[in-house]
Short mmCIF file of C-alpha atoms in Angstrom, two decimals:
data_model
loop_
_atom_site.label_atom_id
_atom_site.label_comp_id
_atom_site.label_asym_id
_atom_site.label_seq_id
_atom_site.Cartn_x
_atom_site.Cartn_y
_atom_site.Cartn_z
CA MET A 1 97.74 132.76 38.51
CA MET A 2 99.33 129.72 39.89
CA GLY A 3 102.46 127.74 40.35
CA LEU A 4 104.62 127.01 43.35
CA VAL A 5 103.06 128.99 46.15
CA THR A 6 103.93 129.89 49.72
CA GLY A 7 102.57 131.74 52.67
CA ARG A 8 104.01 134.63 54.69
CA ARG A 9 103.89 135.67 58.32
CA ARG A 10 104.49 139.03 59.95
CA ALA A 11 105.33 138.90 63.63
CA THR A 12 102.85 141.71 64.29
CA SER A 13 100.02 140.41 62.10
CA THR A 14 97.19 137.95 62.62
CA ALA A 15 96.13 138.09 58.98
CA SER A 16 94.88 134.86 57.46
CA SER A 17 93.60 133.62 54.13
CA LYS A 18 91.26 130.84 53.12
CA SER A 19 91.07 128.57 50.14
CA SER A 20 87.98 127.19 48.48
CA GLY A 21 89.17 123.76 49.46
CA ASP A 22 89.19 124.58 53.18
CA ALA A 23 87.12 127.70 53.69
CA ASN A 24 86.91 127.50 57.47
CA GLN A 25 90.58 127.01 58.30
CA ASP A 26 92.72 130.02 59.15
CA VAL A 27 96.19 129.85 57.66
CA ALA A 28 99.33 130.73 59.57
CA GLU A 29 101.88 132.00 57.15
CA ASP A 30 105.65 132.17 57.11
CA ASP A 31 107.97 133.98 54.73
CA THR A 32 110.79 131.45 55.02
CA LEU A 33 109.76 127.90 55.65
CA VAL A 34 111.42 124.50 55.74
CA VAL A 35 108.46 122.45 54.62
CA GLU A 36 109.37 119.12 56.20
CA PRO A 37 112.10 117.85 58.54
CA ASP A 38 113.18 115.37 55.87
CA GLN A 39 113.22 118.00 53.10
CA GLY A 40 116.86 117.37 52.26
CA ASN A 41 116.45 113.59 52.04
CA VAL A 42 113.45 113.86 49.73
CA LEU A 43 114.95 116.53 47.52
CA SER A 44 118.21 114.61 47.14
CA HIS A 45 116.11 112.04 45.30
CA ILE A 46 114.99 114.76 42.87
CA ILE A 47 118.47 116.06 42.10
CA SER A 48 119.21 113.12 39.81
CA GLN A 49 116.19 114.09 37.66
CA LEU A 50 117.10 117.74 37.27
CA ARG A 51 119.21 119.66 34.82
CA PRO A 52 119.27 123.44 34.35
CA GLY A 53 116.34 124.36 32.11
CA ALA A 54 114.58 121.03 32.70
CA ASP A 55 110.80 120.85 32.36
CA LEU A 56 109.49 120.44 35.91
CA SER A 57 106.17 119.05 34.66
CA ARG A 58 108.04 115.81 33.90
CA VAL A 59 109.80 115.62 37.27
CA VAL A 60 108.36 113.53 40.10
CA LEU A 61 107.81 115.96 42.97
CA PRO A 62 107.46 114.96 46.64
CA THR A 63 103.88 115.15 47.81
CA PHE A 64 104.71 117.41 50.76
CA ILE A 65 105.06 120.36 48.39
CA LEU A 66 101.66 119.69 46.86
CA GLU A 67 98.62 121.80 47.62
CA PRO A 68 95.63 119.49 48.18
CA ARG A 69 93.64 120.85 45.25
CA SER A 70 93.90 121.11 41.51
CA MET A 71 95.20 124.06 39.52
CA LEU A 72 91.68 124.43 38.09
CA GLU A 73 90.36 125.12 41.58
CA ARG A 74 93.24 127.34 42.57
CA ILE A 75 92.48 129.78 39.75
CA THR A 76 89.40 130.82 41.72
CA ASN A 77 91.63 132.74 44.15
CA PHE A 78 91.33 135.66 41.76
CA MET A 79 87.55 135.80 42.02
CA CYS A 80 87.59 135.76 45.82
CA HIS A 81 87.33 139.52 46.36
CA PRO A 82 83.93 140.29 44.81
CA GLU A 83 83.71 143.49 46.83
CA MET A 84 86.51 144.80 44.56
CA LEU A 85 84.99 143.50 41.32
CA LEU A 86 81.20 143.90 41.44
CA PRO A 87 81.04 147.73 41.66
CA ILE A 88 83.37 148.29 38.69
CA PRO A 89 80.80 148.26 35.84
CA GLU A 90 78.88 151.12 37.49
CA ILE A 91 81.88 153.49 37.67
CA ASP A 92 81.24 156.15 35.03
CA ASP A 93 84.66 157.80 34.94
CA PRO A 94 86.77 155.67 32.54
CA VAL A 95 90.09 156.35 34.31
CA GLN A 96 88.67 155.50 37.73
CA ARG A 97 87.04 152.41 36.23
CA PHE A 98 90.43 151.28 34.94
CA VAL A 99 92.07 152.00 38.30
CA ALA A 100 89.39 149.85 39.96
CA VAL A 101 90.20 146.97 37.60
CA VAL A 102 93.88 147.25 38.55
CA LYS A 103 92.93 147.19 42.23
CA PHE A 104 90.87 144.04 41.71
CA TYR A 105 93.74 142.47 39.79
CA LEU A 106 96.17 143.11 42.65
CA SER A 107 93.79 141.89 45.36
CA GLY A 108 94.12 138.17 44.68
CA TRP A 109 97.82 137.54 45.14
CA HIS A 110 97.76 137.37 48.93
CA ILE A 111 95.43 134.33 48.90
CA ARG A 112 97.65 131.26 49.17
CA PRO A 113 98.35 128.24 51.34
CA PRO A 114 101.14 128.08 53.92
CA GLY A 115 104.46 126.68 52.75
CA VAL A 116 105.92 126.41 49.28
CA LYS A 117 103.15 124.57 47.48
CA LYS A 118 102.37 123.45 43.96
CA PRO A 119 98.76 122.68 43.00
CA LEU A 120 97.95 119.28 41.55
CA ASN A 121 98.41 119.11 37.79
CA PRO A 122 94.95 118.61 36.25
CA VAL A 123 94.42 115.62 33.98
CA LEU A 124 93.19 116.09 30.43
CA GLY A 125 89.44 116.64 30.42
CA GLU A 126 89.29 117.43 34.12
CA ILE A 127 86.76 120.14 35.04
CA PHE A 128 86.02 122.25 38.09
CA THR A 129 82.81 124.21 38.68
CA CYS A 130 81.71 126.45 41.54
CA TYR A 131 79.70 129.55 42.34
CA TRP A 132 79.48 132.53 44.69
CA ASP A 133 76.32 133.90 46.29
CA PHE A 134 76.57 137.64 46.87
CA PRO A 135 74.78 139.81 49.47
CA ASP A 136 72.64 141.50 46.79
CA LYS A 137 71.16 138.09 45.81
CA THR A 138 73.18 137.86 42.57
CA ARG A 139 75.44 134.91 41.83
CA GLY A 140 78.81 134.40 40.14
CA TYR A 141 79.56 131.24 38.14
CA TYR A 142 82.91 129.62 37.33
CA ILE A 143 83.80 126.65 35.15
CA SER A 144 87.24 125.48 34.04
CA GLU A 145 88.65 122.59 32.05
CA GLN A 146 92.09 121.16 31.42
CA THR A 147 92.19 121.37 27.64
CA SER A 148 95.80 120.19 27.17
CA HIS A 149 98.14 118.13 29.30
CA HIS A 150 101.49 118.36 27.45
CA PRO A 151 101.97 121.27 27.41
CA PRO A 152 99.53 122.01 30.26
CA LYS A 153 96.72 124.43 29.46
CA SER A 154 93.81 125.37 31.69
CA SER A 155 90.84 127.23 30.21
CA TYR A 156 88.35 129.01 32.44
CA PHE A 157 85.19 131.09 32.31
CA TYR A 158 83.64 133.29 35.02
CA MET A 159 80.47 135.34 34.81
CA VAL A 160 78.26 137.47 37.03
CA PRO A 161 75.20 138.13 34.84
CA GLY A 162 73.61 140.44 37.41
CA HIS A 163 76.62 142.77 37.26
CA ASN A 164 77.54 142.59 33.55
CA ILE A 165 80.89 140.91 34.28
CA ARG A 166 82.56 138.19 32.25
CA VAL A 167 86.07 136.71 32.36
CA ASP A 168 87.57 134.37 29.75
CA GLY A 169 91.04 133.05 30.43
CA THR A 170 93.73 130.53 29.65
CA LEU A 171 96.63 129.57 31.87
CA LYS A 172 99.72 127.89 30.44
CA PRO A 173 102.37 127.48 33.16
CA ARG A 174 105.78 126.50 31.87
CA SER A 175 108.02 125.20 34.66
CA LYS A 176 111.80 125.39 34.73
CA PHE A 177 114.50 124.18 37.10
CA LEU A 178 117.09 126.92 37.74
CA GLY A 179 119.67 125.38 40.03
CA ASN A 180 118.46 125.98 43.59
CA SER A 181 115.24 127.56 42.31
CA ALA A 182 112.19 126.48 40.36
CA ALA A 183 110.30 128.89 38.12
CA SER A 184 106.78 128.82 36.77
CA MET A 185 106.61 131.01 33.69
CA MET A 186 102.97 132.05 33.64
CA GLU A 187 101.90 132.27 30.03
CA GLY A 188 98.33 132.89 28.95
CA ILE A 189 95.94 135.81 29.38
CA ALA A 190 92.60 136.64 30.93
CA ILE A 191 90.08 138.99 29.33
CA LEU A 192 87.75 140.82 31.70
CA SER A 193 84.71 142.19 29.87
CA LEU A 194 82.31 144.80 31.26
CA LEU A 195 79.24 144.05 29.21
CA ASN A 196 77.44 147.33 29.97
CA ARG A 197 80.39 149.42 28.73
CA GLY A 198 82.30 149.85 25.50
CA LYS A 199 81.52 150.84 21.94
CA ASP A 200 80.55 147.30 20.91
CA PRO A 201 77.68 145.95 23.07
CA GLN A 202 78.45 142.42 21.87
CA ARG A 203 81.98 142.52 23.27
CA GLY A 204 81.79 145.05 26.06
CA GLU A 205 84.74 147.03 27.37
CA ARG A 206 87.65 144.58 27.45
CA TYR A 207 90.63 144.46 29.81
CA ILE A 208 93.58 142.19 29.02
CA LEU A 209 95.40 140.79 32.05
CA THR A 210 98.69 138.89 32.23
CA GLN A 211 100.49 137.41 35.23
CA PRO A 212 103.88 137.62 36.91
CA ASN A 213 106.17 134.62 36.95
CA MET A 214 106.60 132.58 40.11
CA TYR A 215 109.82 131.43 41.73
CA ALA A 216 110.46 128.93 44.52
CA ARG A 217 113.90 129.51 46.00
CA GLY A 218 115.94 127.06 48.06
CA ILE A 219 114.33 123.89 46.74
CA LEU A 220 117.51 121.80 47.07
CA PHE A 221 119.22 123.37 50.09
CA GLY A 222 118.57 126.14 52.55
CA LYS A 223 115.12 127.40 53.44
CA MET A 224 112.41 127.43 50.82
CA LYS A 225 111.04 130.83 49.82
CA TYR A 226 108.53 131.99 47.25
CA GLU A 227 108.57 135.09 45.08
CA LEU A 228 106.53 136.66 42.34
CA GLY A 229 108.73 138.26 39.73
CA ASP A 230 108.90 140.20 36.49
CA HIS A 231 106.30 142.38 34.78
CA SER A 232 102.60 141.90 34.23
CA TYR A 233 100.08 144.13 32.51
CA VAL A 234 96.49 145.29 32.63
CA ARG A 235 95.50 146.87 29.30
CA CYS A 236 92.32 148.39 27.94
CA PRO A 237 92.96 149.41 24.32
CA GLU A 238 89.57 151.08 24.05
CA LEU A 239 90.39 153.42 26.93
CA ASP A 240 94.03 153.85 25.83
CA LEU A 241 95.19 152.87 29.32
CA VAL A 242 97.77 150.37 30.54
CA ALA A 243 99.09 149.39 33.95
CA ASP A 244 102.64 148.02 34.01
CA VAL A 245 103.12 146.22 37.32
CA GLU A 246 106.58 145.04 38.33
CA PHE A 247 106.70 142.27 40.91
CA LYS A 248 110.15 142.74 42.39
CA THR A 249 112.34 139.84 43.49
CA LYS A 250 114.68 140.43 46.42
CA GLY A 251 118.30 141.09 45.56
CA TRP A 252 121.24 139.36 47.19
CA VAL A 253 122.03 142.39 49.35
CA SER A 254 119.20 144.91 49.10
CA GLY A 255 115.49 144.95 48.58
CA THR A 256 112.62 143.20 50.31
CA TYR A 257 110.28 140.33 49.59
CA ASN A 258 106.88 140.75 47.90
CA ALA A 259 107.46 144.33 46.69
CA ILE A 260 105.68 145.82 43.71
CA GLY A 261 106.15 148.96 41.67
CA GLY A 262 104.49 150.23 38.56
CA THR A 263 102.57 152.88 36.69
CA ILE A 264 99.19 153.50 35.13
CA ARG A 265 99.61 155.50 31.96
CA ARG A 266 98.10 156.58 28.65
CA GLU A 267 99.33 154.00 26.20
CA SER A 268 99.43 156.29 23.15
CA THR A 269 101.35 159.17 24.78
CA GLY A 270 103.15 157.47 27.68
CA GLU A 271 101.72 160.05 30.11
CA ILE A 272 101.91 158.58 33.62
CA LEU A 273 98.73 159.14 35.65
CA TYR A 274 99.45 157.04 38.75
CA GLU A 275 102.32 155.22 40.43
CA LEU A 276 101.96 151.93 42.32
CA SER A 277 104.09 150.81 45.27
CA GLY A 278 104.06 148.63 48.37
CA LEU A 279 103.92 144.91 49.09
CA TRP A 280 101.41 142.62 47.37
CA SER A 281 101.16 140.56 50.58
CA GLU A 282 100.54 143.58 52.83
CA GLU A 283 99.84 147.21 51.93
CA MET A 284 99.81 148.68 48.43
CA TYR A 285 99.64 152.37 47.57
CA LEU A 286 98.46 154.51 44.67
CA ARG A 287 99.98 157.95 44.01
CA ASP A 288 98.33 160.51 41.76
CA VAL A 289 101.22 161.95 39.75
CA LYS A 290 99.45 165.23 38.99
CA THR A 291 98.45 166.07 42.56
CA GLY A 292 101.09 164.10 44.46
CA HIS A 293 98.36 162.59 46.65
CA LYS A 294 99.20 159.08 47.88
CA GLU A 295 96.60 156.74 49.37
CA MET A 296 96.20 153.17 50.51
CA PHE A 297 95.20 151.17 47.44
CA PHE A 298 94.67 147.72 48.97
CA ASN A 299 95.46 146.28 52.40
CA ALA A 300 95.95 142.53 52.18
CA LEU A 301 96.60 142.29 55.92
CA HIS A 302 92.96 143.05 56.68
CA ALA A 303 91.30 141.73 53.52
CA LYS A 304 88.90 138.83 53.93
CA SER A 305 88.43 136.61 50.92
CA SER A 306 85.14 135.02 49.87
CA PRO A 307 85.74 131.38 48.87
CA PRO A 308 83.43 129.86 46.26
CA ILE A 309 80.93 127.09 46.84
CA ALA A 310 81.37 123.71 45.14
CA ARG A 311 78.79 120.94 44.96
CA PRO A 312 79.28 118.03 47.39
CA ILE A 313 81.75 115.45 46.06
CA GLU A 314 79.05 112.76 45.98
CA GLU A 315 77.14 114.90 43.47
CA GLN A 316 80.13 115.48 41.20
CA GLU A 317 80.97 113.62 38.00
CA GLU A 318 84.03 111.35 37.86
CA ARG A 319 86.13 113.90 35.97
CA GLU A 320 85.52 116.81 38.35
CA SER A 321 88.57 118.05 40.24
CA GLN A 322 87.55 117.50 43.83
CA LYS A 323 86.27 114.01 43.08
CA ILE A 324 89.14 112.77 40.94
CA TRP A 325 91.74 114.02 43.46
CA ALA A 326 89.76 113.28 46.65
CA ALA A 327 91.95 110.44 47.93
CA THR A 328 95.18 112.26 47.06
CA ALA A 329 94.02 115.50 48.67
CA LYS A 330 92.93 113.69 51.83
CA ALA A 331 96.33 112.02 52.17
CA VAL A 332 98.16 115.31 51.57
CA LYS A 333 96.08 117.06 54.25
CA GLU A 334 96.82 114.20 56.66
CA ARG A 335 100.53 114.46 55.79
CA ASN A 336 100.51 110.81 54.78
CA HIS A 337 103.02 111.27 51.98
CA GLU A 338 103.37 107.59 51.13
CA LEU A 339 99.62 107.19 50.59
CA ALA A 340 99.44 110.53 48.75
CA THR A 341 102.12 109.31 46.33
CA ILE A 342 100.25 106.04 45.75
CA GLU A 343 96.93 107.79 45.09
CA LYS A 344 98.51 110.43 42.87
CA THR A 345 100.32 107.73 40.88
CA LYS A 346 97.01 105.91 40.28
CA ILE A 347 95.58 109.01 38.59
CA GLU A 348 98.74 109.59 36.56
CA ASP A 349 98.91 105.95 35.42
CA GLN A 350 95.28 106.12 34.32
CA GLN A 351 96.06 109.27 32.36
CA ARG A 352 98.98 107.59 30.61
CA GLU A 353 96.78 104.63 29.69
CA GLU A 354 94.17 106.97 28.24
CA ALA A 355 96.84 108.79 26.23
CA ALA A 356 98.12 105.49 24.83
CA LYS A 357 94.59 104.49 23.77
CA ARG A 358 94.12 107.81 21.95
CA ILE A 359 97.31 107.22 19.98
CA ASN A 360 96.23 103.70 19.03
#
């Protein structure tokens, strides 16, 4: 769910989003953004490290493009619209239940920080835990762990026992340098289980979710821009339904930023039931192919996210995300890039020392 990320502004919109790391701060967003006045000077230092196809996880990135929180925490963006998720297990019609899952899946992409940002790479063994308290007095729980560092792999678990919802997921971003662009190829899947549905009560009704790839354009020259691209899927084999969602990148001449297209269809026959369209950062639409009726599916411009609650840092263990990255995150927020680099390097040096000890 997570790589290099940017914000977006519409001249006519006052929409804002919030992160779990800064739940009370409204975010002004811009579609094309030069992140820092000295962007060119900093990035010229990176050029010597880069070759087409290079692994960006091994490249030293300037701290101004870092989001002040770990990837493990950033994954929670996709649990931040509980109003979309919690009613799903009680929908009796299987097609409408699937459509509701697709709506929930699409609701999380608009939540992001301003500027082209990359979350902090978690260290091996790092964990992040949090929870949500819902209006009906139920609670959602999330825990994640960095289970591999090279290649990076984040494993996460989310559950709302009071609503029969469970999510098990892995995220394996694979970064590439593509000339004036950087790409995060988002490998891994999430499995959403509705525990009160399905033929097998031990497994529940299972939905398999993948993610689009992420592209940061203009990282060496020009203005930096962010795009989601390529196809992702929501599949429920038990219901014989699949949603193929195309996140469209803007062409050189035509097209627009943040567009989506796609279909919801019967997997066995290919029969298309619904068509998807719109912008994942603004308004998305659902069209019933049989009736021709088209309706607003999700409006990100007016959606208000519900950030999770994390324990105070002083109560956290040493390997928990907010605690291990506290000094780095503070320096990033204060735009003290020299100090942020020093603090980030301390964590990375410690990780290398631990890796060397494991080998020996």
